[in-house]
Structure formats: structure tokens, C-alpha cells
Amino acid sequence: MAKLEINLHEVGGDVVYTEHHVSGQKYLDLINMLVGFEKNSEKLSSAEVIQQRLEYTASLFKDEAVTAEKILVGTDPWDLIPMLDRLQRVILGADENDSKKAQELPAK
């Protein structure tokens, strides 16, 4: 089962991109990006924050077809932020649908 999945609207139909392994470095990259947002909250526009989030999200996928621009073009506007948030929660280990969370703990 893929750890990450993104569904993009493309010419000819929707395409699902999956990623089975994401390195721990991506966790650190996310934390650093979020810290940068906090430190520069008055300097960054909403558009700049979204662009950085798009670039980070694209970097999660090894498939070179997944780019920030392709995510932006291939996602409905009402789904963009929820999709970015969902993938961010998966990286942080906070997504309720994450397969790691679904495993039962061994009985004592």
C-alpha cells in the first residue's frame, strides 16, 4: 500500500501518483518550512506560502511528472488546500487514515 497518493486531473483523465517510501529528511524539511513560515509570517504573502507548499509536496514524489505546477493545474481550487493539508498530516504522522495508525497494538 502506498504511503502517499495524489490524484491529478490531466488531459485524458485523472492520474493517481503514489509514493511507497518517503525519507525522514522530508519530515525535517517540512518542519523547517513551517518554522520559516512562522519566522516570516509578516513578510510572506499567502500566494508565496502556497507556492512553497506546492514545491514541497511535489518533492515528496520521486516521479518527475509530479511538479508544483502540475499539482496546481491538476487540482480543483476547492481541493487544493485540503490536499496539501492531508499530505502534510501524513508526513507528520497525524493522519487518521495513515496505515501506521490502523495497526493494532499487541496485547500485553
CSV table of N, CA, C and O in Angstrom, one decimal:
chain,number,residue,atom,x,y,z
A,1,MET,N,0.8,-1.2,0.0
A,1,MET,CA,0.0,0.0,0.0
A,1,MET,C,0.9,1.2,0.0
A,1,MET,O,1.9,1.3,0.7
A,2,ALA,N,0.5,2.2,-0.8
A,2,ALA,CA,1.3,3.4,-0.9
A,2,ALA,C,1.2,4.3,0.3
A,2,ALA,O,0.1,4.4,0.9
A,3,LYS,N,2.2,4.9,0.7
A,3,LYS,CA,2.2,5.8,1.9
A,3,LYS,C,1.5,7.2,1.5
A,3,LYS,O,0.8,7.8,2.2
A,4,LEU,N,1.8,7.6,0.2
A,4,LEU,CA,1.3,8.9,-0.3
A,4,LEU,C,0.6,8.6,-1.6
A,4,LEU,O,1.1,7.9,-2.4
A,5,GLU,N,-0.5,9.4,-1.8
A,5,GLU,CA,-1.2,9.3,-3.0
A,5,GLU,C,-1.7,10.7,-3.4
A,5,GLU,O,-2.2,11.4,-2.5
A,6,ILE,N,-1.6,11.0,-4.7
A,6,ILE,CA,-2.2,12.3,-5.2
A,6,ILE,C,-2.8,12.0,-6.5
A,6,ILE,O,-2.3,11.3,-7.3
A,7,ASN,N,-4.0,12.5,-6.6
A,7,ASN,CA,-4.9,12.3,-7.8
A,7,ASN,C,-4.9,13.7,-8.6
A,7,ASN,O,-5.4,14.7,-8.0
A,8,LEU,N,-4.4,13.7,-9.8
A,8,LEU,CA,-4.3,14.9,-10.5
A,8,LEU,C,-5.2,14.8,-11.8
A,8,LEU,O,-5.1,13.8,-12.5
A,9,HIS,N,-5.9,15.9,-12.1
A,9,HIS,CA,-6.7,15.9,-13.4
A,9,HIS,C,-5.7,16.2,-14.5
A,9,HIS,O,-5.0,17.2,-14.4
A,10,GLU,N,-5.7,15.4,-15.5
A,10,GLU,CA,-4.8,15.6,-16.6
A,10,GLU,C,-5.6,15.4,-17.9
A,10,GLU,O,-6.7,14.8,-17.9
A,11,VAL,N,-5.0,15.9,-19.0
A,11,VAL,CA,-5.7,15.6,-20.3
A,11,VAL,C,-5.8,14.1,-20.5
A,11,VAL,O,-4.8,13.4,-20.3
A,12,GLY,N,-7.0,13.7,-20.8
A,12,GLY,CA,-7.2,12.3,-21.0
A,12,GLY,C,-7.8,11.6,-19.7
A,12,GLY,O,-8.1,10.4,-19.8
A,13,GLY,N,-7.8,12.3,-18.6
A,13,GLY,CA,-8.4,11.7,-17.4
A,13,GLY,C,-7.5,11.9,-16.2
A,13,GLY,O,-6.4,12.3,-16.3
A,14,ASP,N,-8.0,11.5,-15.1
A,14,ASP,CA,-7.3,11.6,-13.8
A,14,ASP,C,-6.1,10.6,-13.8
A,14,ASP,O,-6.3,9.5,-14.3
A,15,VAL,N,-5.0,11.0,-13.1
A,15,VAL,CA,-3.9,10.1,-12.9
A,15,VAL,C,-3.6,10.1,-11.4
A,15,VAL,O,-3.5,11.2,-10.8
A,16,VAL,N,-3.4,8.9,-10.9
A,16,VAL,CA,-3.0,8.8,-9.5
A,16,VAL,C,-1.5,8.5,-9.4
A,16,VAL,O,-1.0,7.6,-10.0
A,17,TYR,N,-0.8,9.3,-8.7
A,17,TYR,CA,0.6,9.2,-8.4
A,17,TYR,C,0.8,8.7,-7.0
A,17,TYR,O,0.1,9.1,-6.1
A,18,THR,N,1.6,7.7,-6.8
A,18,THR,CA,1.8,7.1,-5.5
A,18,THR,C,3.3,7.1,-5.1
A,18,THR,O,4.2,7.2,-6.0
A,19,GLU,N,3.5,7.1,-3.8
A,19,GLU,CA,4.9,7.0,-3.3
A,19,GLU,C,4.9,6.0,-2.2
A,19,GLU,O,4.1,6.2,-1.2
A,20,HIS,N,5.7,5.0,-2.2
A,20,HIS,CA,5.8,4.0,-1.2
A,20,HIS,C,6.7,4.3,-0.1
A,20,HIS,O,6.6,3.7,1.0
A,21,HIS,N,7.8,5.1,-0.4
A,21,HIS,CA,8.7,5.4,0.7
A,21,HIS,C,9.0,6.9,0.6
A,21,HIS,O,9.3,7.4,-0.4
A,22,VAL,N,9.0,7.5,1.8
A,22,VAL,CA,9.3,8.9,2.0
A,22,VAL,C,10.4,8.9,3.1
A,22,VAL,O,10.2,8.4,4.1
A,23,SER,N,11.5,9.6,2.8
A,23,SER,CA,12.6,9.6,3.7
A,23,SER,C,12.3,10.5,4.9
A,23,SER,O,11.5,11.4,4.8
A,24,GLY,N,13.0,10.2,6.0
A,24,GLY,CA,12.9,11.0,7.2
A,24,GLY,C,13.3,12.5,6.9
A,24,GLY,O,12.9,13.4,7.6
A,25,GLN,N,14.1,12.7,5.9
A,25,GLN,CA,14.6,14.0,5.6
A,25,GLN,C,13.4,14.9,5.2
A,25,GLN,O,13.4,16.1,5.5
A,26,LYS,N,12.4,14.3,4.6
A,26,LYS,CA,11.2,15.1,4.2
A,26,LYS,C,10.4,15.6,5.5
A,26,LYS,O,9.8,16.6,5.4
A,27,TYR,N,10.5,14.8,6.6
A,27,TYR,CA,9.9,15.3,7.8
A,27,TYR,C,10.6,16.5,8.3
A,27,TYR,O,10.0,17.5,8.6
A,28,LEU,N,11.9,16.5,8.3
A,28,LEU,CA,12.7,17.6,8.7
A,28,LEU,C,12.5,18.8,7.8
A,28,LEU,O,12.4,20.0,8.2
A,29,ASP,N,12.5,18.5,6.5
A,29,ASP,CA,12.2,19.6,5.5
A,29,ASP,C,10.9,20.3,5.8
A,29,ASP,O,10.8,21.5,5.7
A,30,LEU,N,9.9,19.5,6.1
A,30,LEU,CA,8.5,20.1,6.5
A,30,LEU,C,8.6,21.0,7.7
A,30,LEU,O,8.1,22.1,7.7
A,31,ILE,N,9.3,20.5,8.7
A,31,ILE,CA,9.4,21.2,10.0
A,31,ILE,C,10.1,22.6,9.7
A,31,ILE,O,9.7,23.6,10.2
A,32,ASN,N,11.2,22.5,8.9
A,32,ASN,CA,12.0,23.7,8.6
A,32,ASN,C,11.1,24.7,7.8
A,32,ASN,O,11.2,25.9,8.0
A,33,MET,N,10.3,24.2,6.9
A,33,MET,CA,9.4,25.0,6.1
A,33,MET,C,8.4,25.7,7.0
A,33,MET,O,8.2,26.9,6.9
A,34,LEU,N,7.8,25.0,7.9
A,34,LEU,CA,6.8,25.5,8.9
A,34,LEU,C,7.4,26.6,9.8
A,34,LEU,O,6.8,27.6,10.1
A,35,VAL,N,8.7,26.3,10.3
A,35,VAL,CA,9.4,27.3,11.1
A,35,VAL,C,9.6,28.6,10.3
A,35,VAL,O,9.5,29.7,10.8
A,36,GLY,N,10.0,28.4,9.0
A,36,GLY,CA,10.2,29.5,8.1
A,36,GLY,C,9.0,30.4,8.0
A,36,GLY,O,9.0,31.6,7.9
A,37,PHE,N,7.8,29.7,7.9
A,37,PHE,CA,6.6,30.4,7.8
A,37,PHE,C,6.3,31.2,9.0
A,37,PHE,O,5.9,32.4,8.9
A,38,GLU,N,6.6,30.6,10.2
A,38,GLU,CA,6.4,31.4,11.4
A,38,GLU,C,7.3,32.6,11.5
A,38,GLU,O,6.9,33.7,11.9
A,39,LYS,N,8.6,32.4,11.2
A,39,LYS,CA,9.5,33.5,11.3
A,39,LYS,C,9.3,34.6,10.3
A,39,LYS,O,9.6,35.8,10.6
A,40,ASN,N,8.7,34.3,9.2
A,40,ASN,CA,8.5,35.3,8.1
A,40,ASN,C,7.0,35.5,7.9
A,40,ASN,O,6.6,35.9,6.8
A,41,SER,N,6.2,35.3,8.9
A,41,SER,CA,4.7,35.4,8.7
A,41,SER,C,4.3,36.8,8.2
A,41,SER,O,3.3,36.9,7.4
A,42,GLU,N,5.0,37.8,8.5
A,42,GLU,CA,4.6,39.2,8.1
A,42,GLU,C,5.2,39.5,6.7
A,42,GLU,O,4.7,40.4,6.1
A,43,LYS,N,6.2,38.7,6.3
A,43,LYS,CA,6.9,39.0,5.0
A,43,LYS,C,6.3,38.2,3.9
A,43,LYS,O,6.4,38.6,2.7
A,44,LEU,N,5.8,37.0,4.2
A,44,LEU,CA,5.3,36.1,3.1
A,44,LEU,C,3.8,36.4,2.8
A,44,LEU,O,3.0,36.5,3.7
A,45,SER,N,3.5,36.4,1.5
A,45,SER,CA,2.1,36.5,1.1
A,45,SER,C,1.5,35.1,1.1
A,45,SER,O,2.2,34.1,1.1
A,46,SER,N,0.2,35.0,1.1
A,46,SER,CA,-0.5,33.8,1.0
A,46,SER,C,-0.1,33.0,-0.2
A,46,SER,O,0.1,31.8,-0.2
A,47,ALA,N,0.1,33.7,-1.3
A,47,ALA,CA,0.5,33.0,-2.6
A,47,ALA,C,1.9,32.4,-2.4
A,47,ALA,O,2.1,31.3,-2.9
A,48,GLU,N,2.8,33.1,-1.7
A,48,GLU,CA,4.2,32.6,-1.6
A,48,GLU,C,4.1,31.3,-0.7
A,48,GLU,O,4.9,30.4,-0.9
A,49,VAL,N,3.3,31.3,0.4
A,49,VAL,CA,3.2,30.2,1.2
A,49,VAL,C,2.6,29.0,0.4
A,49,VAL,O,3.2,27.9,0.5
A,50,ILE,N,1.6,29.2,-0.3
A,50,ILE,CA,1.0,28.1,-1.2
A,50,ILE,C,2.0,27.6,-2.1
A,50,ILE,O,2.2,26.4,-2.3
A,51,GLN,N,2.8,28.5,-2.8
A,51,GLN,CA,3.8,28.0,-3.7
A,51,GLN,C,4.9,27.2,-3.1
A,51,GLN,O,5.3,26.1,-3.6
A,52,GLN,N,5.3,27.6,-1.9
A,52,GLN,CA,6.3,26.8,-1.2
A,52,GLN,C,5.8,25.4,-0.8
A,52,GLN,O,6.4,24.4,-0.9
A,53,ARG,N,4.5,25.4,-0.4
A,53,ARG,CA,3.8,24.1,0.0
A,53,ARG,C,3.7,23.2,-1.2
A,53,ARG,O,3.9,22.0,-1.2
A,54,LEU,N,3.4,23.8,-2.4
A,54,LEU,CA,3.3,23.0,-3.6
A,54,LEU,C,4.6,22.4,-4.0
A,54,LEU,O,4.7,21.2,-4.4
A,55,GLU,N,5.7,23.2,-3.9
A,55,GLU,CA,7.0,22.7,-4.2
A,55,GLU,C,7.5,21.6,-3.3
A,55,GLU,O,8.0,20.6,-3.7
A,56,TYR,N,7.1,21.8,-2.0
A,56,TYR,CA,7.5,20.7,-1.0
A,56,TYR,C,6.7,19.4,-1.3
A,56,TYR,O,7.2,18.4,-1.3
A,57,THR,N,5.4,19.6,-1.6
A,57,THR,CA,4.6,18.4,-1.9
A,57,THR,C,5.1,17.7,-3.1
A,57,THR,O,5.1,16.5,-3.1
A,58,ALA,N,5.4,18.4,-4.2
A,58,ALA,CA,6.0,17.8,-5.4
A,58,ALA,C,7.3,17.0,-5.0
A,58,ALA,O,7.5,15.9,-5.6
A,59,SER,N,8.1,17.5,-4.1
A,59,SER,CA,9.3,16.9,-3.8
A,59,SER,C,9.1,15.6,-3.0
A,59,SER,O,10.1,14.8,-2.9
A,60,LEU,N,7.9,15.3,-2.6
A,60,LEU,CA,7.6,14.0,-1.9
A,60,LEU,C,7.6,12.9,-2.8
A,60,LEU,O,7.7,11.7,-2.4
A,61,PHE,N,7.3,13.2,-4.1
A,61,PHE,CA,7.1,12.1,-5.1
A,61,PHE,C,8.4,12.0,-6.0
A,61,PHE,O,8.9,13.0,-6.5
A,62,LYS,N,8.9,10.8,-6.1
A,62,LYS,CA,10.1,10.5,-7.0
A,62,LYS,C,9.8,10.7,-8.5
A,62,LYS,O,10.6,11.0,-9.2
A,63,ASP,N,8.5,10.5,-8.8
A,63,ASP,CA,8.1,10.6,-10.2
A,63,ASP,C,8.2,12.0,-10.7
A,63,ASP,O,7.6,12.9,-10.1
A,64,GLU,N,9.1,12.3,-11.7
A,64,GLU,CA,9.4,13.6,-12.1
A,64,GLU,C,8.2,14.3,-12.8
A,64,GLU,O,8.2,15.5,-13.0
A,65,ALA,N,7.1,13.5,-13.1
A,65,ALA,CA,5.9,14.1,-13.6
A,65,ALA,C,5.2,14.9,-12.6
A,65,ALA,O,4.3,15.8,-13.0
A,66,VAL,N,5.4,14.7,-11.3
A,66,VAL,CA,4.7,15.4,-10.3
A,66,VAL,C,5.6,16.7,-10.0
A,66,VAL,O,6.6,16.6,-9.4
A,67,THR,N,5.0,17.8,-10.4
A,67,THR,CA,5.7,19.1,-10.2
A,67,THR,C,4.7,20.0,-9.5
A,67,THR,O,3.5,19.8,-9.4
A,68,ALA,N,5.2,21.1,-8.9
A,68,ALA,CA,4.4,22.1,-8.3
A,68,ALA,C,3.3,22.6,-9.3
A,68,ALA,O,2.1,22.7,-8.9
A,69,GLU,N,3.8,22.9,-10.5
A,69,GLU,CA,2.9,23.4,-11.5
A,69,GLU,C,1.8,22.4,-11.9
A,69,GLU,O,0.6,22.8,-12.0
A,70,LYS,N,2.2,21.2,-12.0
A,70,LYS,CA,1.2,20.1,-12.4
A,70,LYS,C,0.2,19.9,-11.2
A,70,LYS,O,-0.9,19.7,-11.5
A,71,ILE,N,0.7,20.0,-10.0
A,71,ILE,CA,-0.3,19.9,-8.9
A,71,ILE,C,-1.3,21.0,-8.9
A,71,ILE,O,-2.5,20.8,-8.7
A,72,LEU,N,-0.8,22.2,-9.1
A,72,LEU,CA,-1.6,23.4,-9.2
A,72,LEU,C,-2.6,23.3,-10.3
A,72,LEU,O,-3.8,23.6,-10.1
A,73,VAL,N,-2.2,22.9,-11.5
A,73,VAL,CA,-3.1,22.8,-12.6
A,73,VAL,C,-4.0,21.6,-12.5
A,73,VAL,O,-5.2,21.7,-12.9
A,74,GLY,N,-3.6,20.6,-11.9
A,74,GLY,CA,-4.4,19.3,-11.9
A,74,GLY,C,-5.3,19.1,-10.7
A,74,GLY,O,-5.8,18.1,-10.5
A,75,THR,N,-5.4,20.2,-9.8
A,75,THR,CA,-6.2,20.1,-8.6
A,75,THR,C,-7.3,21.2,-8.7
A,75,THR,O,-7.0,22.3,-9.0
A,76,ASP,N,-8.5,20.8,-8.3
A,76,ASP,CA,-9.6,21.7,-8.3
A,76,ASP,C,-9.3,22.7,-7.2
A,76,ASP,O,-8.7,22.4,-6.1
A,77,PRO,N,-9.7,24.0,-7.4
A,77,PRO,CA,-9.3,25.0,-6.4
A,77,PRO,C,-9.9,24.7,-5.0
A,77,PRO,O,-9.2,25.0,-4.0
A,78,TRP,N,-11.0,24.1,-4.9
A,78,TRP,CA,-11.6,23.8,-3.6
A,78,TRP,C,-11.0,22.6,-2.9
A,78,TRP,O,-11.2,22.4,-1.7
A,79,ASP,N,-10.2,21.8,-3.7
A,79,ASP,CA,-9.4,20.7,-3.1
A,79,ASP,C,-8.0,21.0,-2.8
A,79,ASP,O,-7.3,20.1,-2.2
A,80,LEU,N,-7.4,22.1,-3.3
A,80,LEU,CA,-6.0,22.3,-3.2
A,80,LEU,C,-5.5,22.4,-1.7
A,80,LEU,O,-4.6,21.6,-1.4
A,81,ILE,N,-6.0,23.2,-0.9
A,81,ILE,CA,-5.5,23.3,0.5
A,81,ILE,C,-5.8,22.0,1.3
A,81,ILE,O,-4.9,21.5,2.0
A,82,PRO,N,-7.0,21.5,1.1
A,82,PRO,CA,-7.3,20.2,1.9
A,82,PRO,C,-6.3,19.1,1.4
A,82,PRO,O,-5.8,18.3,2.3
A,83,MET,N,-5.9,19.0,0.2
A,83,MET,CA,-5.0,18.0,-0.3
A,83,MET,C,-3.6,18.3,0.3
A,83,MET,O,-2.9,17.4,0.8
A,84,LEU,N,-3.1,19.5,0.3
A,84,LEU,CA,-1.8,19.9,0.8
A,84,LEU,C,-1.8,19.6,2.3
A,84,LEU,O,-0.8,19.0,2.8
A,85,ASP,N,-2.9,19.9,3.0
A,85,ASP,CA,-3.0,19.6,4.4
A,85,ASP,C,-3.0,18.1,4.7
A,85,ASP,O,-2.3,17.7,5.7
A,86,ARG,N,-3.7,17.3,3.9
A,86,ARG,CA,-3.7,15.9,4.1
A,86,ARG,C,-2.4,15.3,4.0
A,86,ARG,O,-1.9,14.5,4.8
A,87,LEU,N,-1.6,15.6,2.9
A,87,LEU,CA,-0.3,15.1,2.7
A,87,LEU,C,0.7,15.5,3.8
A,87,LEU,O,1.5,14.8,4.3
A,88,GLN,N,0.5,16.7,4.3
A,88,GLN,CA,1.3,17.2,5.4
A,88,GLN,C,1.0,16.4,6.7
A,88,GLN,O,2.0,16.0,7.4
A,89,ARG,N,-0.2,16.1,7.0
A,89,ARG,CA,-0.6,15.3,8.1
A,89,ARG,C,0.0,13.9,8.0
A,89,ARG,O,0.5,13.3,9.0
A,90,VAL,N,0.0,13.3,6.8
A,90,VAL,CA,0.6,12.0,6.7
A,90,VAL,C,2.1,12.1,7.0
A,90,VAL,O,2.6,11.2,7.8
A,91,ILE,N,2.8,13.1,6.5
A,91,ILE,CA,4.3,13.2,6.8
A,91,ILE,C,4.5,13.4,8.3
A,91,ILE,O,5.4,12.8,8.9
A,92,LEU,N,3.6,14.1,9.0
A,92,LEU,CA,3.8,14.4,10.4
A,92,LEU,C,3.3,13.2,11.3
A,92,LEU,O,3.5,13.1,12.5
A,93,GLY,N,2.7,12.2,10.6
A,93,GLY,CA,2.2,11.0,11.3
A,93,GLY,C,0.9,11.3,12.1
A,93,GLY,O,0.5,10.6,13.0
A,94,ALA,N,0.2,12.3,11.6
A,94,ALA,CA,-1.1,12.7,12.3
A,94,ALA,C,-2.3,12.4,11.5
A,94,ALA,O,-3.4,12.8,12.0
A,95,ASP,N,-2.2,11.8,10.4
A,95,ASP,CA,-3.4,11.5,9.6
A,95,ASP,C,-4.1,10.2,10.1
A,95,ASP,O,-3.5,9.2,10.2
A,96,GLU,N,-5.4,10.4,10.4
A,96,GLU,CA,-6.1,9.2,11.0
A,96,GLU,C,-6.2,8.1,10.0
A,96,GLU,O,-6.4,6.9,10.4
A,97,ASN,N,-6.1,8.3,8.7
A,97,ASN,CA,-6.2,7.3,7.7
A,97,ASN,C,-4.9,6.6,7.4
A,97,ASN,O,-4.8,5.7,6.6
A,98,ASP,N,-3.8,7.1,8.0
A,98,ASP,CA,-2.5,6.6,7.8
A,98,ASP,C,-2.5,5.1,8.2
A,98,ASP,O,-2.9,4.8,9.3
A,99,SER,N,-1.9,4.3,7.4
A,99,SER,CA,-1.9,2.8,7.7
A,99,SER,C,-1.1,2.5,9.0
A,99,SER,O,-1.4,1.5,9.7
A,100,LYS,N,-0.1,3.3,9.4
A,100,LYS,CA,0.6,3.1,10.6
A,100,LYS,C,-0.4,3.2,11.8
A,100,LYS,O,-0.2,2.5,12.8
A,101,LYS,N,-1.3,4.1,11.8
A,101,LYS,CA,-2.3,4.3,12.8
A,101,LYS,C,-3.3,3.2,12.9
A,101,LYS,O,-3.9,3.0,14.0
A,102,ALA,N,-3.5,2.5,11.8
A,102,ALA,CA,-4.5,1.5,11.8
A,102,ALA,C,-4.1,0.2,12.4
A,102,ALA,O,-4.9,-0.7,12.7
A,103,GLN,N,-2.8,0.0,12.6
A,103,GLN,CA,-2.3,-1.3,13.2
A,103,GLN,C,-2.7,-1.4,14.6
A,103,GLN,O,-2.6,-0.4,15.4
A,104,GLU,N,-3.1,-2.6,15.0
A,104,GLU,CA,-3.4,-2.8,16.4
A,104,GLU,C,-2.2,-2.9,17.3
A,104,GLU,O,-1.2,-3.5,16.8
A,105,LEU,N,-2.2,-2.5,18.5
A,105,LEU,CA,-1.1,-2.7,19.4
A,105,LEU,C,-1.2,-4.1,19.9
A,105,LEU,O,-2.3,-4.6,20.2
A,106,PRO,N,0.0,-4.7,20.1
A,106,PRO,CA,0.0,-6.1,20.7
A,106,PRO,C,-0.6,-6.1,22.1
A,106,PRO,O,-0.4,-5.2,22.9
A,107,ALA,N,-1.2,-7.2,22.4
A,107,ALA,CA,-1.8,-7.4,23.8
A,107,ALA,C,-0.6,-7.6,24.8
A,107,ALA,O,0.3,-8.3,24.4
A,108,LYS,N,-0.8,-7.1,26.0
A,108,LYS,CA,0.3,-7.2,27.0
A,108,LYS,C,0.0,-8.5,27.8
A,108,LYS,O,-1.0,-9.0,28.0
